[in-house]
Amino acid sequence: MKRLMMIATLLATMLFAGAPQLSAASLHSKREFRGAWIQTVNGQFTGMSTAAMQQTLRQQLDELQRDGVNAIIFQVRPECDALYESKIEPWSRFLTGVQGRAPMPYWDPLRWMITQCHRRGMELHAWINPYRAKTAGTTALARNHVASLYPNRVFPYNGQLILNPGLPENREYICRVVDDIVTRYDVDGIHIDDYFYPYPAAGQTIADDKEFMRYNGGITNKNDWRRNNVNAFVQRLGQTIKDRKPWVKFGVSPFGIYRNKKSDPVNGSATAGLQNYDDLYADVLLWVNNGWVDYCVPQLYWKIGHPTADYQTLAIWWNKYAGNRPLYIGESVERTVKEPDLNNPKTNQMEAKFKLRRNLPNVQGAVLWYAKAVADNMGNYGSALRTYYWKTPALQPLMPFIDHKRPKKPKHLKAVWTSDGLVLFWEEPKGKRWGDFAQKYVVYRFAQGEDIDIDNPAKIVAITHDKWIKLPYDKGQVKYRYVVTALDRMSNESRKVKKKVWL
């Protein structure tokens, strides 16, 4: 018995990593972005049958839902290709094994993922790589690939092909691709990552002298010109999305360092790594502070205590400088669970990172790299999420700069006996414009005599697209009060409607 108690204590220590130090108020937020990246460029799905890939994704989504994840960022365009039906770009080799070959049996992964995520109350953000036209491992391009059709619009770099950011027609092309996605698919967001100009590689040069001579517009410094090219693209892409569907969120996930203090003593961070501004020509703070993006997810994949890129230093820096738009932290699951806590080497850094993020006022969530690590419960990360850190559901953070008006409340809330048991039904409220319509509903439950506090996420029993929920009837001897609210596309919440039910 003593041995079993010791094992149980050890498991609890590993699982929660000292988590009770977090107060209940700081631990459970009603609004928080809880995302996970599902990448395809790593080949995890290449050559899978339709049934096998769907089963794999279904299992991952089920686990992520149990772990509290409320948003999936799904890679659908790794190299100017498509994991969706496109008349502009070829099917991805990361889906079928051969670029340009359609999946058999035929299916559309993006459309399927949207349905699956929405069914689970999750958002789906379509993740594209704007400029990368060929990865180093790709040996053959389809005839309708942009680099095959227009070889002068790409340049080679370290085994890759890159759509030249200096060409206006490339900006137009990428925006056309994204407009096609936004028009035809019910995505909740468009997401771009850290690949702008290519990551510097020894012995490699960017072949853009001709474009600089032709399109410099009076800018004499080539580095400034390159930054201006990316700035113009990001601004144009954001506007393209909003012109088509104002509610679709535009997010960016940049490399974790903006600038080092050595380069910028005033605004730089106390770090010594590669820089967005100087090395990738990505002026991320300009995009955030000008409102060209709707959210920002810096990739802080390092450990607390890293000698040149300390997680804590960078999280505090981004909180200070990038608060003009919702800020979520990009988190490496693997590195978090493998690195010891600086103050308690017997545990990993999960608790320390959660505590840090919760204490930073502008940080409104996290995105986990990568989804499979969470679904596979690497280092008990998923178990800790579902049983402690993300135990209660969470709504998406508000974005009042897009829309702040809440929808009307649900109508005609009633409990009805059906052949399937006791079911709570309601009707959709009326709306006139996109921001008025209900998209999801939040169902709360309170015991008799308990204060109705819908700010308490522990009282949420469901966040659903359905207009009904089956009730856990048991002899009908205990009275509860159910509360239902409506959410619009921006997660603005309506006033509540109530119903007393005996269960």
mmCIF file with all atom_site columns, C-alpha atoms in Angstrom, residues 259-329:
data_model
loop_
_atom_site.group_PDB
_atom_site.id
_atom_site.type_symbol
_atom_site.label_atom_id
_atom_site.label_alt_id
_atom_site.label_comp_id
_atom_site.label_asym_id
_atom_site.label_entity_id
_atom_site.label_seq_id
_atom_site.pdbx_PDB_ins_code
_atom_site.Cartn_x
_atom_site.Cartn_y
_atom_site.Cartn_z
_atom_site.occupancy
_atom_site.B_iso_or_equiv
_atom_site.pdbx_formal_charge
_atom_site.auth_seq_id
_atom_site.auth_comp_id
_atom_site.auth_asym_id
_atom_site.auth_atom_id
_atom_site.pdbx_PDB_model_num
ATOM 1  C CA . ARG A 1 259 ? 15.002 42.593 -32.597 1.00 0.00 ? 259 ARG A CA 1
ATOM 2  C CA . ASN A 1 260 ? 17.854 42.159 -30.156 1.00 0.00 ? 260 ASN A CA 1
ATOM 3  C CA . LYS A 1 261 ? 18.996 45.024 -27.955 1.00 0.00 ? 261 LYS A CA 1
ATOM 4  C CA . LYS A 1 262 ? 22.281 45.031 -29.842 1.00 0.00 ? 262 LYS A CA 1
ATOM 5  C CA . SER A 1 263 ? 20.376 46.076 -32.971 1.00 0.00 ? 263 SER A CA 1
ATOM 6  C CA . ASP A 1 264 ? 17.797 48.250 -31.225 1.00 0.00 ? 264 ASP A CA 1
ATOM 7  C CA . PRO A 1 265 ? 18.824 49.441 -27.725 1.00 0.00 ? 265 PRO A CA 1
ATOM 8  C CA . VAL A 1 266 ? 15.449 51.127 -27.196 1.00 0.00 ? 266 VAL A CA 1
ATOM 9  C CA . ASN A 1 267 ? 12.921 48.529 -28.358 1.00 0.00 ? 267 ASN A CA 1
ATOM 10 C CA . GLY A 1 268 ? 14.950 45.340 -28.644 1.00 0.00 ? 268 GLY A CA 1
ATOM 11 C CA . SER A 1 269 ? 14.768 42.360 -26.288 1.00 0.00 ? 269 SER A CA 1
ATOM 12 C CA . ALA A 1 270 ? 17.625 41.064 -24.125 1.00 0.00 ? 270 ALA A CA 1
ATOM 13 C CA . THR A 1 271 ? 18.301 38.248 -26.567 1.00 0.00 ? 271 THR A CA 1
ATOM 14 C CA . ALA A 1 272 ? 20.945 37.303 -29.127 1.00 0.00 ? 272 ALA A CA 1
ATOM 15 C CA . GLY A 1 273 ? 19.209 35.314 -31.850 1.00 0.00 ? 273 GLY A CA 1
ATOM 16 C CA . LEU A 1 274 ? 17.915 35.672 -35.382 1.00 0.00 ? 274 LEU A CA 1
ATOM 17 C CA . GLN A 1 275 ? 15.618 38.693 -35.821 1.00 0.00 ? 275 GLN A CA 1
ATOM 18 C CA . ASN A 1 276 ? 12.325 39.176 -37.643 1.00 0.00 ? 276 ASN A CA 1
ATOM 19 C CA . TYR A 1 277 ? 13.046 42.767 -38.571 1.00 0.00 ? 277 TYR A CA 1
ATOM 20 C CA . ASP A 1 278 ? 16.646 42.397 -39.730 1.00 0.00 ? 278 ASP A CA 1
ATOM 21 C CA . ASP A 1 279 ? 16.892 38.826 -41.028 1.00 0.00 ? 279 ASP A CA 1
ATOM 22 C CA . LEU A 1 280 ? 13.392 37.948 -42.288 1.00 0.00 ? 280 LEU A CA 1
ATOM 23 C CA . TYR A 1 281 ? 12.436 41.539 -43.206 1.00 0.00 ? 281 TYR A CA 1
ATOM 24 C CA . ALA A 1 282 ? 9.232  41.198 -41.172 1.00 0.00 ? 282 ALA A CA 1
ATOM 25 C CA . ASP A 1 283 ? 8.257  44.318 -39.211 1.00 0.00 ? 283 ASP A CA 1
ATOM 26 C CA . VAL A 1 284 ? 5.740  42.485 -37.060 1.00 0.00 ? 284 VAL A CA 1
ATOM 27 C CA . LEU A 1 285 ? 5.212  45.341 -34.590 1.00 0.00 ? 285 LEU A CA 1
ATOM 28 C CA . LEU A 1 286 ? 4.198  47.635 -37.441 1.00 0.00 ? 286 LEU A CA 1
ATOM 29 C CA . TRP A 1 287 ? 1.491  45.153 -38.464 1.00 0.00 ? 287 TRP A CA 1
ATOM 30 C CA . VAL A 1 288 ? 0.228  44.764 -34.903 1.00 0.00 ? 288 VAL A CA 1
ATOM 31 C CA . ASN A 1 289 ? 0.276  48.442 -34.002 1.00 0.00 ? 289 ASN A CA 1
ATOM 32 C CA . ASN A 1 290 ? -1.338 49.491 -37.285 1.00 0.00 ? 290 ASN A CA 1
ATOM 33 C CA . GLY A 1 291 ? -4.060 46.875 -36.871 1.00 0.00 ? 291 GLY A CA 1
ATOM 34 C CA . TRP A 1 292 ? -3.207 45.063 -40.095 1.00 0.00 ? 292 TRP A CA 1
ATOM 35 C CA . VAL A 1 293 ? -3.496 41.703 -38.304 1.00 0.00 ? 293 VAL A CA 1
ATOM 36 C CA . ASP A 1 294 ? -6.160 40.550 -35.851 1.00 0.00 ? 294 ASP A CA 1
ATOM 37 C CA . TYR A 1 295 ? -3.946 38.435 -33.616 1.00 0.00 ? 295 TYR A CA 1
ATOM 38 C CA . CYS A 1 296 ? -0.274 37.627 -33.143 1.00 0.00 ? 296 CYS A CA 1
ATOM 39 C CA . VAL A 1 297 ? 1.308  34.330 -32.020 1.00 0.00 ? 297 VAL A CA 1
ATOM 40 C CA . PRO A 1 298 ? 5.082  34.735 -31.545 1.00 0.00 ? 298 PRO A CA 1
ATOM 41 C CA . GLN A 1 299 ? 6.805  31.355 -31.590 1.00 0.00 ? 299 GLN A CA 1
ATOM 42 C CA . LEU A 1 300 ? 8.470  31.163 -28.184 1.00 0.00 ? 300 LEU A CA 1
ATOM 43 C CA . TYR A 1 301 ? 9.658  27.584 -28.468 1.00 0.00 ? 301 TYR A CA 1
ATOM 44 C CA . TRP A 1 302 ? 12.622 28.011 -26.122 1.00 0.00 ? 302 TRP A CA 1
ATOM 45 C CA . LYS A 1 303 ? 12.955 27.148 -22.452 1.00 0.00 ? 303 LYS A CA 1
ATOM 46 C CA . ILE A 1 304 ? 12.873 29.459 -19.488 1.00 0.00 ? 304 ILE A CA 1
ATOM 47 C CA . GLY A 1 305 ? 16.549 30.122 -18.910 1.00 0.00 ? 305 GLY A CA 1
ATOM 48 C CA . HIS A 1 306 ? 17.691 29.764 -22.525 1.00 0.00 ? 306 HIS A CA 1
ATOM 49 C CA . PRO A 1 307 ? 21.023 31.646 -22.778 1.00 0.00 ? 307 PRO A CA 1
ATOM 50 C CA . THR A 1 308 ? 20.246 33.592 -25.978 1.00 0.00 ? 308 THR A CA 1
ATOM 51 C CA . ALA A 1 309 ? 16.423 33.423 -26.278 1.00 0.00 ? 309 ALA A CA 1
ATOM 52 C CA . ASP A 1 310 ? 14.877 33.124 -22.824 1.00 0.00 ? 310 ASP A CA 1
ATOM 53 C CA . TYR A 1 311 ? 11.162 32.280 -22.883 1.00 0.00 ? 311 TYR A CA 1
ATOM 54 C CA . GLN A 1 312 ? 10.368 34.495 -19.909 1.00 0.00 ? 312 GLN A CA 1
ATOM 55 C CA . THR A 1 313 ? 12.272 37.483 -21.271 1.00 0.00 ? 313 THR A CA 1
ATOM 56 C CA . LEU A 1 314 ? 10.515 37.184 -24.626 1.00 0.00 ? 314 LEU A CA 1
ATOM 57 C CA . ALA A 1 315 ? 7.028  36.626 -23.211 1.00 0.00 ? 315 ALA A CA 1
ATOM 58 C CA . ILE A 1 316 ? 7.383  39.787 -21.126 1.00 0.00 ? 316 ILE A CA 1
ATOM 59 C CA . TRP A 1 317 ? 8.754  41.675 -24.142 1.00 0.00 ? 317 TRP A CA 1
ATOM 60 C CA . TRP A 1 318 ? 5.872  40.695 -26.452 1.00 0.00 ? 318 TRP A CA 1
ATOM 61 C CA . ASN A 1 319 ? 3.367  41.509 -23.719 1.00 0.00 ? 319 ASN A CA 1
ATOM 62 C CA . LYS A 1 320 ? 4.831  45.016 -23.484 1.00 0.00 ? 320 LYS A CA 1
ATOM 63 C CA . TYR A 1 321 ? 5.224  45.819 -27.181 1.00 0.00 ? 321 TYR A CA 1
ATOM 64 C CA . ALA A 1 322 ? 2.493  43.851 -28.988 1.00 0.00 ? 322 ALA A CA 1
ATOM 65 C CA . GLY A 1 323 ? -0.631 44.526 -26.951 1.00 0.00 ? 323 GLY A CA 1
ATOM 66 C CA . ASN A 1 324 ? -2.539 46.439 -29.617 1.00 0.00 ? 324 ASN A CA 1
ATOM 67 C CA . ARG A 1 325 ? -4.004 43.170 -30.889 1.00 0.00 ? 325 ARG A CA 1
ATOM 68 C CA . PRO A 1 326 ? -4.817 39.908 -29.077 1.00 0.00 ? 326 PRO A CA 1
ATOM 69 C CA . LEU A 1 327 ? -1.554 38.187 -28.199 1.00 0.00 ? 327 LEU A CA 1
ATOM 70 C CA . TYR A 1 328 ? -1.223 34.425 -27.911 1.00 0.00 ? 328 TYR A CA 1
ATOM 71 C CA . ILE A 1 329 ? 2.034  32.624 -27.137 1.00 0.00 ? 329 ILE A CA 1
#
